[in-house]
């Protein structure tokens, strides 16, 4: 194999990697948008009359978490098998934010701390 053939092969690998990253980025952007919507919804509990509408806000947040499950499933299809470690930085922060929002919803519902099992169920994350 000549040097130019090696560089052509390397360029192909880099282009494929960039395409994967771009697909992941698109899904992560939708996750971030959904997280912002949930956050804006739940921040209203801190307003003057916010405590009166907590049940409606919790219900709407739960509906948004249904979209999160769908978006996470879409994200899972974009990641090559056994290569999650290479791309996890793209979605790490938005997942942390969603875990906080899930914990806040559970607290508003039950006035208890959230469990790991509850978060995985809310976000649609498999335990493995």
Tab-separated table of C-alpha atoms in Angstrom:
chain	number	residue	atom	x	y	z
A	1	UNK	CA	0.000	0.000	0.000
A	2	UNK	CA	1.430	3.363	-0.978
A	3	UNK	CA	1.487	6.409	1.247
A	4	UNK	CA	-1.173	8.176	-0.812
A	5	UNK	CA	-3.461	5.134	-0.502
A	6	UNK	CA	-2.954	5.158	3.270
A	7	UNK	CA	-3.917	8.831	3.411
A	8	UNK	CA	-6.979	8.214	1.269
A	9	UNK	CA	-8.001	5.408	3.626
A	10	UNK	CA	-7.342	7.609	6.650
A	11	UNK	CA	-9.386	10.425	5.113
A	12	UNK	CA	-12.272	8.012	4.597
A	13	UNK	CA	-12.147	6.928	8.248
A	14	UNK	CA	-12.031	10.546	9.446
A	15	UNK	CA	-14.941	11.517	7.210
A	16	UNK	CA	-17.038	8.595	8.472
A	17	UNK	CA	-16.194	9.557	12.068
A	18	UNK	CA	-17.190	13.173	11.415
A	19	UNK	CA	-20.499	12.027	9.889
A	20	UNK	CA	-21.250	9.988	13.012
A	21	UNK	CA	-20.448	12.971	15.222
A	22	UNK	CA	-22.729	15.209	13.156
A	23	UNK	CA	-25.630	12.737	13.412
A	24	UNK	CA	-25.121	12.506	17.166
A	25	UNK	CA	-24.960	16.295	17.448
A	26	UNK	CA	-28.337	16.656	15.695
A	27	UNK	CA	-30.044	14.287	18.138
A	28	UNK	CA	-28.327	15.922	21.118
A	29	UNK	CA	-29.629	19.309	19.983
A	30	UNK	CA	-33.190	18.003	20.102
A	31	UNK	CA	-32.504	16.553	23.565
A	32	UNK	CA	-31.165	19.929	24.695
A	33	UNK	CA	-34.259	21.687	23.355
A	34	UNK	CA	-36.541	19.279	25.211
A	35	UNK	CA	-34.490	19.739	28.396
A	36	UNK	CA	-34.863	23.533	28.074
A	37	UNK	CA	-38.618	23.162	27.659
A	38	UNK	CA	-38.850	20.994	30.777
A	39	UNK	CA	-36.650	23.423	32.714
A	40	UNK	CA	-38.735	26.442	31.700
A	41	UNK	CA	-41.882	24.591	32.682
A	42	UNK	CA	-40.584	23.531	36.091
A	43	UNK	CA	-39.026	26.902	36.906
A	44	UNK	CA	-42.520	28.318	37.117
A	45	UNK	CA	-43.025	26.593	40.481
A	46	UNK	CA	-40.770	29.293	41.954
A	47	UNK	CA	-43.164	32.073	40.915
A	48	UNK	CA	-45.741	33.513	43.277
A	49	UNK	CA	-48.610	31.236	42.285
A	50	UNK	CA	-46.385	28.376	41.157
A	51	UNK	CA	-47.276	26.024	44.001
A	52	UNK	CA	-50.929	26.019	43.011
A	53	UNK	CA	-50.171	24.603	39.554
A	54	UNK	CA	-47.620	21.950	40.532
A	55	UNK	CA	-49.782	18.961	39.476
A	56	UNK	CA	-50.259	20.386	35.964
A	57	UNK	CA	-46.575	21.243	35.652
A	58	UNK	CA	-45.538	17.757	36.766
A	59	UNK	CA	-47.886	16.188	34.245
A	60	UNK	CA	-46.578	18.339	31.389
A	61	UNK	CA	-42.994	17.565	32.412
A	62	UNK	CA	-43.791	13.833	32.376
A	63	UNK	CA	-45.147	14.241	28.833
A	64	UNK	CA	-41.877	15.888	27.772
A	65	UNK	CA	-39.943	13.010	29.321
A	66	UNK	CA	-41.826	10.742	26.910
A	67	UNK	CA	-40.172	12.706	24.087
A	68	UNK	CA	-36.829	12.317	25.856
A	69	UNK	CA	-37.208	8.532	25.747
A	70	UNK	CA	-37.830	8.670	22.005
A	71	UNK	CA	-34.895	11.004	21.424
A	72	UNK	CA	-32.600	8.815	23.533
A	73	UNK	CA	-33.629	5.780	21.526
A	74	UNK	CA	-32.777	7.707	18.367
A	75	UNK	CA	-29.410	8.660	19.839
A	76	UNK	CA	-28.685	5.020	20.617
A	77	UNK	CA	-29.130	4.125	16.940
A	78	UNK	CA	-26.516	6.710	15.904
A	79	UNK	CA	-23.740	5.304	18.095
A	80	UNK	CA	-21.671	2.459	16.627
A	81	UNK	CA	-21.693	-0.736	18.675
A	82	UNK	CA	-19.238	-0.727	21.582
A	83	UNK	CA	-18.048	2.815	20.824
A	84	UNK	CA	-20.092	4.788	23.327
A	85	UNK	CA	-16.880	5.840	25.102
A	86	UNK	CA	-15.708	7.717	21.992
A	87	UNK	CA	-18.735	9.955	21.738
A	88	UNK	CA	-20.121	10.299	25.287
A	89	UNK	CA	-18.922	13.889	25.682
A	90	UNK	CA	-21.551	14.989	23.164
A	91	UNK	CA	-24.502	14.081	25.401
A	92	UNK	CA	-23.006	13.956	28.914
A	93	UNK	CA	-24.117	17.441	29.982
A	94	UNK	CA	-27.659	17.200	28.641
A	95	UNK	CA	-28.122	13.827	30.368
A	96	UNK	CA	-26.904	15.359	33.647
A	97	UNK	CA	-29.436	18.151	33.227
A	98	UNK	CA	-32.214	15.658	32.475
A	99	UNK	CA	-31.308	13.616	35.558
A	100	UNK	CA	-31.658	16.756	37.665
A	101	UNK	CA	-35.011	17.565	36.065
A	102	UNK	CA	-36.227	14.004	36.638
A	103	UNK	CA	-35.151	14.253	40.279
A	104	UNK	CA	-37.010	17.550	40.609
A	105	UNK	CA	-40.189	16.074	39.127
A	106	UNK	CA	-40.013	13.094	41.490
A	107	UNK	CA	-39.481	15.450	44.423
A	108	UNK	CA	-42.488	17.539	43.394
A	109	UNK	CA	-44.568	14.365	43.157
A	110	UNK	CA	-43.489	12.521	46.285
A	111	UNK	CA	-41.317	14.924	48.318
A	112	UNK	CA	-38.624	12.228	48.393
A	113	UNK	CA	-35.253	11.863	46.752
A	114	UNK	CA	-35.130	10.072	43.451
A	115	UNK	CA	-33.648	6.611	43.075
A	116	UNK	CA	-31.399	5.423	40.282
A	117	UNK	CA	-34.123	3.034	39.130
A	118	UNK	CA	-36.655	5.870	38.891
A	119	UNK	CA	-34.283	7.990	36.803
A	120	UNK	CA	-33.508	5.147	34.423
A	121	UNK	CA	-37.236	4.537	33.980
A	122	UNK	CA	-38.032	8.225	33.422
A	123	UNK	CA	-35.231	8.714	30.888
A	124	UNK	CA	-35.602	5.312	29.242
A	125	UNK	CA	-32.059	4.231	30.032
A	126	UNK	CA	-31.227	0.542	30.167
A	127	UNK	CA	-29.522	-0.526	33.384
A	128	UNK	CA	-26.622	-2.197	31.584
